[in-house]
Amino acid sequence: MHIINLQKNITIALPKGRIATSSLALFEKICGTDIKFNDRKLVSDYKKFRFLLVRNQDVPVYVEHQASDLGIVGLDVLEECNSKLVRLLDLGIGKCKVVVGSPKYNIIDTTKPLLKVATKMVNIAKSHFASQAMAVEIIKLYGSIELAPFVGLSDVIVDVVETGSTMKQNALKIDEIIMHSSAYLVANPYSFYKKRAEILAISEQLSLLINHKE
Ligand code: PRP
């Protein structure tokens, strides 16, 4: 394994939650050291690397504003926020699907004048139903989306499915897959221009790692 020594400082926004451990593990390998966030600290420095621990949906915000040069973020989040970041590499981790789901024993009534859709992915949901010429009322939620049809808040949901157990345990079925997603390494376009050698070296090492060539 070639351990990277950077000439310029590079900041990387890592997502909290499910892909935190696997994305951190990739950087631990290319840095050749453990990367620890002590207690509730959200920053960790190692040589020229600075790692930030942020909410998944906030990763593109940090990178777009160049508070971070690089980020790791799901394709679903990138599509939802319509970000213009440089997509460098599909890391193949955090695989999931964005789906339309509804109660197990119901058939979606597509003739209903206004289908109620609960989701935290408003833009993906809007453009999906628009492409099918279906009139929908989007109800924005921030989590526990699977609860909405159960209590009559919505007819269907648009949400992320990974293992499928949340939908299953809440008596929902998948009606349609809107997109497949996995975590991407993304860069701020200006950082990519200014720190091209460093960013390409990191991307190349990660690529070798995930393709088991190292
Ligand atoms: C996501 C998603 C589902 C769940 C799916 O929620 O919104 O609720 O994961 O995962 P599964 O298919 O493995 O069961 P998350 O855990 O991020 O929490 P949230 O409801 O607060 O958004």
PDB file of C-alpha atoms and ligand atoms in Angstrom:
ATOM      1  CA  MET A   1       0.000   0.000   0.000  1.00  0.00           C
ATOM      2  CA  HIS A   2       1.356   3.380  -0.982  1.00  0.00           C
ATOM      3  CA  ILE A   3       0.860   5.781   1.946  1.00  0.00           C
ATOM      4  CA  ILE A   4      -0.001   9.248   0.683  1.00  0.00           C
ATOM      5  CA  ASN A   5       2.099  12.250   1.693  1.00  0.00           C
ATOM      6  CA  LEU A   6       0.373  15.431   0.595  1.00  0.00           C
ATOM      7  CA  GLN A   7       2.099  18.700  -0.280  1.00  0.00           C
ATOM      8  CA  LYS A   8      -1.008  20.830   0.269  1.00  0.00           C
ATOM      9  CA  ASN A   9      -3.661  20.675   3.000  1.00  0.00           C
ATOM     10  CA  ILE A  10      -6.784  18.747   2.076  1.00  0.00           C
ATOM     11  CA  THR A  11     -10.056  18.842   3.994  1.00  0.00           C
ATOM     12  CA  ILE A  12     -12.466  15.945   3.613  1.00  0.00           C
ATOM     13  CA  ALA A  13     -16.104  15.938   4.800  1.00  0.00           C
ATOM     14  CA  LEU A  14     -17.175  12.486   5.920  1.00  0.00           C
ATOM     15  CA  PRO A  15     -20.808  11.548   6.512  1.00  0.00           C
ATOM     16  CA  LYS A  16     -22.009  10.522   9.962  1.00  0.00           C
ATOM     17  CA  GLY A  17     -24.182   7.434  10.169  1.00  0.00           C
ATOM     18  CA  ARG A  18     -24.077   4.227   8.206  1.00  0.00           C
ATOM     19  CA  ILE A  19     -21.190   4.937   5.852  1.00  0.00           C
ATOM     20  CA  ALA A  20     -19.041   6.728   8.427  1.00  0.00           C
ATOM     21  CA  THR A  21     -17.131   3.626   9.504  1.00  0.00           C
ATOM     22  CA  SER A  22     -16.479   2.267   6.017  1.00  0.00           C
ATOM     23  CA  SER A  23     -15.449   5.634   4.576  1.00  0.00           C
ATOM     24  CA  LEU A  24     -13.172   6.293   7.541  1.00  0.00           C
ATOM     25  CA  ALA A  25     -11.624   2.842   7.089  1.00  0.00           C
ATOM     26  CA  LEU A  26     -10.694   3.703   3.484  1.00  0.00           C
ATOM     27  CA  PHE A  27      -8.868   6.844   4.587  1.00  0.00           C
ATOM     28  CA  GLU A  28      -7.193   5.015   7.479  1.00  0.00           C
ATOM     29  CA  LYS A  29      -5.679   2.670   4.899  1.00  0.00           C
ATOM     30  CA  ILE A  30      -4.403   5.373   2.584  1.00  0.00           C
ATOM     31  CA  CYS A  31      -3.081   7.432   5.529  1.00  0.00           C
ATOM     32  CA  GLY A  32      -1.597   4.359   7.220  1.00  0.00           C
ATOM     33  CA  THR A  33      -2.950   5.390  10.620  1.00  0.00           C
ATOM     34  CA  ASP A  34      -6.076   5.283  12.786  1.00  0.00           C
ATOM     35  CA  ILE A  35      -8.287   8.341  12.396  1.00  0.00           C
ATOM     36  CA  LYS A  36     -10.103   9.154  15.607  1.00  0.00           C
ATOM     37  CA  PHE A  37     -12.696  11.780  16.455  1.00  0.00           C
ATOM     38  CA  ASN A  38     -12.170  12.235  20.176  1.00  0.00           C
ATOM     39  CA  ASP A  39     -15.390  12.123  22.167  1.00  0.00           C
ATOM     40  CA  ARG A  40     -17.767  14.717  20.594  1.00  0.00           C
ATOM     41  CA  LYS A  41     -15.103  16.388  18.433  1.00  0.00           C
ATOM     42  CA  LEU A  42     -16.099  16.820  14.805  1.00  0.00           C
ATOM     43  CA  VAL A  43     -12.633  17.532  13.408  1.00  0.00           C
ATOM     44  CA  SER A  44      -9.661  15.206  13.204  1.00  0.00           C
ATOM     45  CA  ASP A  45      -6.272  16.213  11.780  1.00  0.00           C
ATOM     46  CA  TYR A  46      -3.546  13.947  10.504  1.00  0.00           C
ATOM     47  CA  LYS A  47      -0.530  15.518   8.779  1.00  0.00           C
ATOM     48  CA  LYS A  48      -1.936  17.467   5.789  1.00  0.00           C
ATOM     49  CA  PHE A  49      -5.348  15.799   6.092  1.00  0.00           C
ATOM     50  CA  ARG A  50      -8.256  17.370   7.963  1.00  0.00           C
ATOM     51  CA  PHE A  51     -11.375  15.245   8.386  1.00  0.00           C
ATOM     52  CA  LEU A  52     -14.787  16.737   9.205  1.00  0.00           C
ATOM     53  CA  LEU A  53     -17.697  14.708  10.527  1.00  0.00           C
ATOM     54  CA  VAL A  54     -20.965  16.099   9.158  1.00  0.00           C
ATOM     55  CA  ARG A  55     -24.546  15.047   8.483  1.00  0.00           C
ATOM     56  CA  ASN A  56     -24.932  13.089   5.244  1.00  0.00           C
ATOM     57  CA  GLN A  57     -27.166  15.750   3.637  1.00  0.00           C
ATOM     58  CA  ASP A  58     -24.730  18.504   4.660  1.00  0.00           C
ATOM     59  CA  VAL A  59     -21.666  17.025   2.901  1.00  0.00           C
ATOM     60  CA  PRO A  60     -22.454  18.747  -0.459  1.00  0.00           C
ATOM     61  CA  VAL A  61     -23.000  22.055   1.378  1.00  0.00           C
ATOM     62  CA  TYR A  62     -19.530  21.946   2.952  1.00  0.00           C
ATOM     63  CA  VAL A  63     -17.913  20.989  -0.351  1.00  0.00           C
ATOM     64  CA  GLU A  64     -19.890  23.478  -2.475  1.00  0.00           C
ATOM     65  CA  HIS A  65     -18.892  26.336  -0.158  1.00  0.00           C
ATOM     66  CA  GLN A  66     -15.294  25.073  -0.197  1.00  0.00           C
ATOM     67  CA  ALA A  67     -15.294  24.637   3.580  1.00  0.00           C
ATOM     68  CA  SER A  68     -14.135  21.192   2.504  1.00  0.00           C
ATOM     69  CA  ASP A  69     -12.137  20.258  -0.608  1.00  0.00           C
ATOM     70  CA  LEU A  70     -13.496  16.740  -0.803  1.00  0.00           C
ATOM     71  CA  GLY A  71     -16.505  14.870   0.502  1.00  0.00           C
ATOM     72  CA  ILE A  72     -17.996  11.421   0.615  1.00  0.00           C
ATOM     73  CA  VAL A  73     -21.692  11.414  -0.105  1.00  0.00           C
ATOM     74  CA  GLY A  74     -24.433   9.193  -1.501  1.00  0.00           C
ATOM     75  CA  LEU A  75     -25.495   9.619  -5.123  1.00  0.00           C
ATOM     76  CA  ASP A  76     -29.078   9.967  -3.850  1.00  0.00           C
ATOM     77  CA  VAL A  77     -28.077  13.031  -1.800  1.00  0.00           C
ATOM     78  CA  LEU A  78     -26.192  14.505  -4.794  1.00  0.00           C
ATOM     79  CA  GLU A  79     -29.232  14.035  -7.022  1.00  0.00           C
ATOM     80  CA  GLU A  80     -31.582  15.470  -4.407  1.00  0.00           C
ATOM     81  CA  CYS A  81     -29.560  18.674  -3.999  1.00  0.00           C
ATOM     82  CA  ASN A  82     -28.716  18.848  -7.718  1.00  0.00           C
ATOM     83  CA  SER A  83     -25.099  19.596  -6.809  1.00  0.00           C
ATOM     84  CA  LYS A  84     -22.481  20.683  -9.324  1.00  0.00           C
ATOM     85  CA  LEU A  85     -19.552  18.994  -7.607  1.00  0.00           C
ATOM     86  CA  VAL A  86     -16.874  17.002  -9.425  1.00  0.00           C
ATOM     87  CA  ARG A  87     -17.836  13.333  -9.105  1.00  0.00           C
ATOM     88  CA  LEU A  88     -14.469  11.609  -8.881  1.00  0.00           C
ATOM     89  CA  LEU A  89     -15.125   8.040  -7.863  1.00  0.00           C
ATOM     90  CA  ASP A  90     -17.911   5.598  -7.015  1.00  0.00           C
ATOM     91  CA  LEU A  91     -16.629   4.040  -3.787  1.00  0.00           C
ATOM     92  CA  GLY A  92     -19.073   1.139  -3.958  1.00  0.00           C
ATOM     93  CA  ILE A  93     -20.015   1.493  -0.293  1.00  0.00           C
ATOM     94  CA  GLY A  94     -23.335   2.584   1.224  1.00  0.00           C
ATOM     95  CA  LYS A  95     -25.310   0.866  -1.503  1.00  0.00           C
ATOM     96  CA  CYS A  96     -29.036   1.542  -1.340  1.00  0.00           C
ATOM     97  CA  LYS A  97     -32.077   2.305  -3.496  1.00  0.00           C
ATOM     98  CA  VAL A  98     -34.536   5.171  -3.598  1.00  0.00           C
ATOM     99  CA  VAL A  99     -37.979   3.642  -3.974  1.00  0.00           C
ATOM    100  CA  VAL A 100     -41.691   4.321  -4.055  1.00  0.00           C
ATOM    101  CA  GLY A 101     -43.323   2.289  -1.297  1.00  0.00           C
ATOM    102  CA  SER A 102     -46.868   1.761  -0.123  1.00  0.00           C
ATOM    103  CA  PRO A 103     -48.842  -0.393   2.340  1.00  0.00           C
ATOM    104  CA  LYS A 104     -48.386  -4.082   1.567  1.00  0.00           C
ATOM    105  CA  TYR A 105     -52.004  -4.912   0.843  1.00  0.00           C
ATOM    106  CA  ASN A 106     -52.959  -1.729  -1.043  1.00  0.00           C
ATOM    107  CA  ILE A 107     -52.733  -1.116  -4.741  1.00  0.00           C
ATOM    108  CA  ILE A 108     -51.756   2.465  -5.530  1.00  0.00           C
ATOM    109  CA  ASP A 109     -54.785   4.241  -6.969  1.00  0.00           C
ATOM    110  CA  THR A 110     -53.144   6.135  -9.808  1.00  0.00           C
ATOM    111  CA  THR A 111     -56.509   7.683 -10.744  1.00  0.00           C
ATOM    112  CA  LYS A 112     -56.696   9.510  -7.400  1.00  0.00           C
ATOM    113  CA  PRO A 113     -56.718  13.256  -8.130  1.00  0.00           C
ATOM    114  CA  LEU A 114     -53.837  13.937  -5.774  1.00  0.00           C
ATOM    115  CA  LEU A 115     -51.622  11.164  -4.481  1.00  0.00           C
ATOM    116  CA  LYS A 116     -50.066  12.056  -1.118  1.00  0.00           C
ATOM    117  CA  VAL A 117     -46.341  11.317  -1.006  1.00  0.00           C
ATOM    118  CA  ALA A 118     -44.322  11.511   2.224  1.00  0.00           C
ATOM    119  CA  THR A 119     -40.581  11.884   1.742  1.00  0.00           C
ATOM    120  CA  LYS A 120     -37.385  13.570   2.813  1.00  0.00           C
ATOM    121  CA  MET A 121     -36.286  13.535  -0.858  1.00  0.00           C
ATOM    122  CA  VAL A 122     -38.647  16.172  -2.201  1.00  0.00           C
ATOM    123  CA  ASN A 123     -36.845  16.906  -5.487  1.00  0.00           C
ATOM    124  CA  ILE A 124     -36.306  13.278  -6.472  1.00  0.00           C
ATOM    125  CA  ALA A 125     -39.962  12.518  -5.646  1.00  0.00           C
ATOM    126  CA  LYS A 126     -41.258  15.552  -7.571  1.00  0.00           C
ATOM    127  CA  SER A 127     -39.333  14.803 -10.728  1.00  0.00           C
ATOM    128  CA  HIS A 128     -40.181  11.097 -10.567  1.00  0.00           C
ATOM    129  CA  PHE A 129     -43.935  11.680 -10.430  1.00  0.00           C
ATOM    130  CA  ALA A 130     -43.721  14.544 -12.935  1.00  0.00           C
ATOM    131  CA  SER A 131     -42.057  12.150 -15.393  1.00  0.00           C
ATOM    132  CA  GLN A 132     -45.109   9.903 -15.000  1.00  0.00           C
ATOM    133  CA  ALA A 133     -47.507  12.857 -15.359  1.00  0.00           C
ATOM    134  CA  MET A 134     -48.979  12.080 -11.933  1.00  0.00           C
ATOM    135  CA  ALA A 135     -50.341  14.870  -9.756  1.00  0.00           C
ATOM    136  CA  VAL A 136     -48.972  14.529  -6.254  1.00  0.00           C
ATOM    137  CA  GLU A 137     -48.954  16.384  -2.976  1.00  0.00           C
ATOM    138  CA  ILE A 138     -45.484  16.148  -1.471  1.00  0.00           C
ATOM    139  CA  ILE A 139     -45.315  16.037   2.324  1.00  0.00           C
ATOM    140  CA  LYS A 140     -41.789  16.815   3.503  1.00  0.00           C
ATOM    141  CA  LEU A 141     -40.575  14.830   6.512  1.00  0.00           C
ATOM    142  CA  TYR A 142     -37.141  14.606   8.104  1.00  0.00           C
ATOM    143  CA  GLY A 143     -37.161  10.938   9.147  1.00  0.00           C
ATOM    144  CA  SER A 144     -39.270   7.896  10.118  1.00  0.00           C
ATOM    145  CA  ILE A 145     -40.902   8.189   6.687  1.00  0.00           C
ATOM    146  CA  GLU A 146     -42.279   4.642   6.889  1.00  0.00           C
ATOM    147  CA  LEU A 147     -44.734   5.758   9.560  1.00  0.00           C
ATOM    148  CA  ALA A 148     -46.630   8.138   7.255  1.00  0.00           C
ATOM    149  CA  PRO A 149     -48.910   5.680   5.371  1.00  0.00           C
ATOM    150  CA  PHE A 150     -49.621   3.754   8.582  1.00  0.00           C
ATOM    151  CA  VAL A 151     -51.244   6.777  10.233  1.00  0.00           C
ATOM    152  CA  GLY A 152     -52.874   8.102   7.070  1.00  0.00           C
ATOM    153  CA  LEU A 153     -50.481  10.998   6.559  1.00  0.00           C
ATOM    154  CA  SER A 154     -49.719   9.808   3.032  1.00  0.00           C
ATOM    155  CA  ASP A 155     -50.718   7.218   0.428  1.00  0.00           C
ATOM    156  CA  VAL A 156     -47.151   6.352  -0.511  1.00  0.00           C
ATOM    157  CA  ILE A 157     -43.586   7.166   0.474  1.00  0.00           C
ATOM    158  CA  VAL A 158     -40.408   7.877  -1.444  1.00  0.00           C
ATOM    159  CA  ASP A 159     -37.508   6.764   0.687  1.00  0.00           C
ATOM    160  CA  VAL A 160     -34.155   5.075   0.888  1.00  0.00           C
ATOM    161  CA  VAL A 161     -34.035   1.306   1.284  1.00  0.00           C
ATOM    162  CA  GLU A 162     -30.875  -0.469   2.299  1.00  0.00           C
ATOM    163  CA  THR A 163     -31.633  -3.818   3.953  1.00  0.00           C
ATOM    164  CA  GLY A 164     -35.401  -3.457   3.474  1.00  0.00           C
ATOM    165  CA  SER A 165     -36.154  -4.248   7.112  1.00  0.00           C
ATOM    166  CA  THR A 166     -37.666  -0.857   8.025  1.00  0.00           C
ATOM    167  CA  MET A 167     -40.204  -1.170   5.201  1.00  0.00           C
ATOM    168  CA  LYS A 168     -40.898  -4.802   6.014  1.00  0.00           C
ATOM    169  CA  GLN A 169     -41.423  -4.180   9.718  1.00  0.00           C
ATOM    170  CA  ASN A 170     -43.811  -1.339   8.898  1.00  0.00           C
ATOM    171  CA  ALA A 171     -45.881  -3.443   6.461  1.00  0.00           C
ATOM    172  CA  LEU A 172     -44.756  -1.617   3.333  1.00  0.00           C
ATOM    173  CA  LYS A 173     -43.781  -2.978  -0.071  1.00  0.00           C
ATOM    174  CA  ILE A 174     -41.593  -1.595  -2.834  1.00  0.00           C
ATOM    175  CA  ASP A 175     -43.691  -0.500  -5.822  1.00  0.00           C
ATOM    176  CA  GLU A 176     -40.946   0.980  -7.941  1.00  0.00           C
ATOM    177  CA  ILE A 177     -37.206   1.601  -7.813  1.00  0.00           C
ATOM    178  CA  ILE A 178     -36.427   5.217  -8.721  1.00  0.00           C
ATOM    179  CA  MET A 179     -32.634   4.970  -8.540  1.00  0.00           C
ATOM    180  CA  HIS A 180     -29.722   2.953  -7.206  1.00  0.00           C
ATOM    181  CA  SER A 181     -27.214   4.785  -5.060  1.00  0.00           C
ATOM    182  CA  SER A 182     -23.773   4.353  -3.518  1.00  0.00           C
ATOM    183  CA  ALA A 183     -21.244   6.681  -1.929  1.00  0.00           C
ATOM    184  CA  TYR A 184     -19.128   8.914  -4.182  1.00  0.00           C
ATOM    185  CA  LEU A 185     -15.911  10.835  -3.636  1.00  0.00           C
ATOM    186  CA  VAL A 186     -16.702  14.403  -4.724  1.00  0.00           C
ATOM    187  CA  ALA A 187     -14.586  17.541  -5.027  1.00  0.00           C
ATOM    188  CA  ASN A 188     -15.157  21.260  -5.048  1.00  0.00           C
ATOM    189  CA  PRO A 189     -14.377  22.372  -8.658  1.00  0.00           C
ATOM    190  CA  TYR A 190     -12.062  25.177  -7.523  1.00  0.00           C
ATOM    191  CA  SER A 191     -10.200  22.892  -5.077  1.00  0.00           C
ATOM    192  CA  PHE A 192      -9.859  20.390  -7.913  1.00  0.00           C
ATOM    193  CA  TYR A 193      -8.192  23.086 -10.010  1.00  0.00           C
ATOM    194  CA  LYS A 194      -5.912  24.346  -7.185  1.00  0.00           C
ATOM    195  CA  LYS A 195      -5.017  20.998  -5.591  1.00  0.00           C
ATOM    196  CA  ARG A 196      -5.306  18.710  -8.589  1.00  0.00           C
ATOM    197  CA  ALA A 197      -2.224  16.563  -7.835  1.00  0.00           C
ATOM    198  CA  GLU A 198      -3.278  15.884  -4.236  1.00  0.00           C
ATOM    199  CA  ILE A 199      -6.903  15.181  -5.129  1.00  0.00           C
ATOM    200  CA  LEU A 200      -6.004  12.870  -7.995  1.00  0.00           C
ATOM    201  CA  ALA A 201      -3.501  11.006  -5.783  1.00  0.00           C
ATOM    202  CA  ILE A 202      -6.195  10.439  -3.136  1.00  0.00           C
ATOM    203  CA  SER A 203      -8.739   9.372  -5.748  1.00  0.00           C
ATOM    204  CA  GLU A 204      -6.244   6.979  -7.351  1.00  0.00           C
ATOM    205  CA  GLN A 205      -5.289   5.368  -4.026  1.00  0.00           C
ATOM    206  CA  LEU A 206      -8.946   4.932  -3.088  1.00  0.00           C
ATOM    207  CA  SER A 207      -9.644   3.453  -6.504  1.00  0.00           C
ATOM    208  CA  LEU A 208      -6.784   0.938  -6.130  1.00  0.00           C
ATOM    209  CA  LEU A 209      -8.029   0.070  -2.661  1.00  0.00           C
ATOM    210  CA  ILE A 210     -11.644  -0.571  -3.616  1.00  0.00           C
ATOM    211  CA  ASN A 211     -10.601  -2.557  -6.669  1.00  0.00           C
ATOM    212  CA  HIS A 212      -8.343  -4.682  -4.410  1.00  0.00           C
ATOM    213  CA  LYS A 213      -5.258  -3.854  -6.434  1.00  0.00           C
ATOM    214  CA  GLU A 214      -3.369  -2.828  -3.289  1.00  0.00           C
TER     215      GLU A 214
HETATM  216  C1  PRP B   1     -33.141   5.429   6.323  1.00  0.00           C
HETATM  217  C2  PRP B   1     -34.368   5.424   5.467  1.00  0.00           C
HETATM  218  C3  PRP B   1     -35.174   4.296   6.043  1.00  0.00           C
HETATM  219  C4  PRP B   1     -34.106   3.333   6.505  1.00  0.00           C
HETATM  220  C5  PRP B   1     -33.974   2.200   5.518  1.00  0.00           C
HETATM  221  O1  PRP B   1     -33.417   6.092   7.490  1.00  0.00           O
HETATM  222  O2  PRP B   1     -35.032   6.668   5.503  1.00  0.00           O
HETATM  223  O3  PRP B   1     -35.973   4.724   7.116  1.00  0.00           O
HETATM  224  O4  PRP B   1     -32.878   4.059   6.576  1.00  0.00           O
HETATM  225  O5  PRP B   1     -33.000   1.265   5.918  1.00  0.00           O
HETATM  226  P1  PRP B   1     -33.259  -0.298   5.837  1.00  0.00           P
HETATM  227  O6  PRP B   1     -33.763  -0.612   4.465  1.00  0.00           O
HETATM  228  O7  PRP B   1     -31.893  -0.912   6.089  1.00  0.00           O
HETATM  229  O8  PRP B   1     -34.241  -0.667   6.900  1.00  0.00           O
HETATM  230  P2  PRP B   1     -32.319   6.456   8.549  1.00  0.00           P
HETATM  231  O9  PRP B   1     -31.862   5.240   9.276  1.00  0.00           O
HETATM  232  O10 PRP B   1     -31.231   7.210   7.867  1.00  0.00           O
HETATM  233  O11 PRP B   1     -33.111   7.346   9.592  1.00  0.00           O
HETATM  234  P3  PRP B   1     -34.227   8.455   9.423  1.00  0.00           P
HETATM  235  O12 PRP B   1     -35.544   7.737   9.398  1.00  0.00           O
HETATM  236  O13 PRP B   1     -34.075   9.299  10.634  1.00  0.00           O
HETATM  237  O14 PRP B   1     -33.954   9.224   8.155  1.00  0.00           O
END
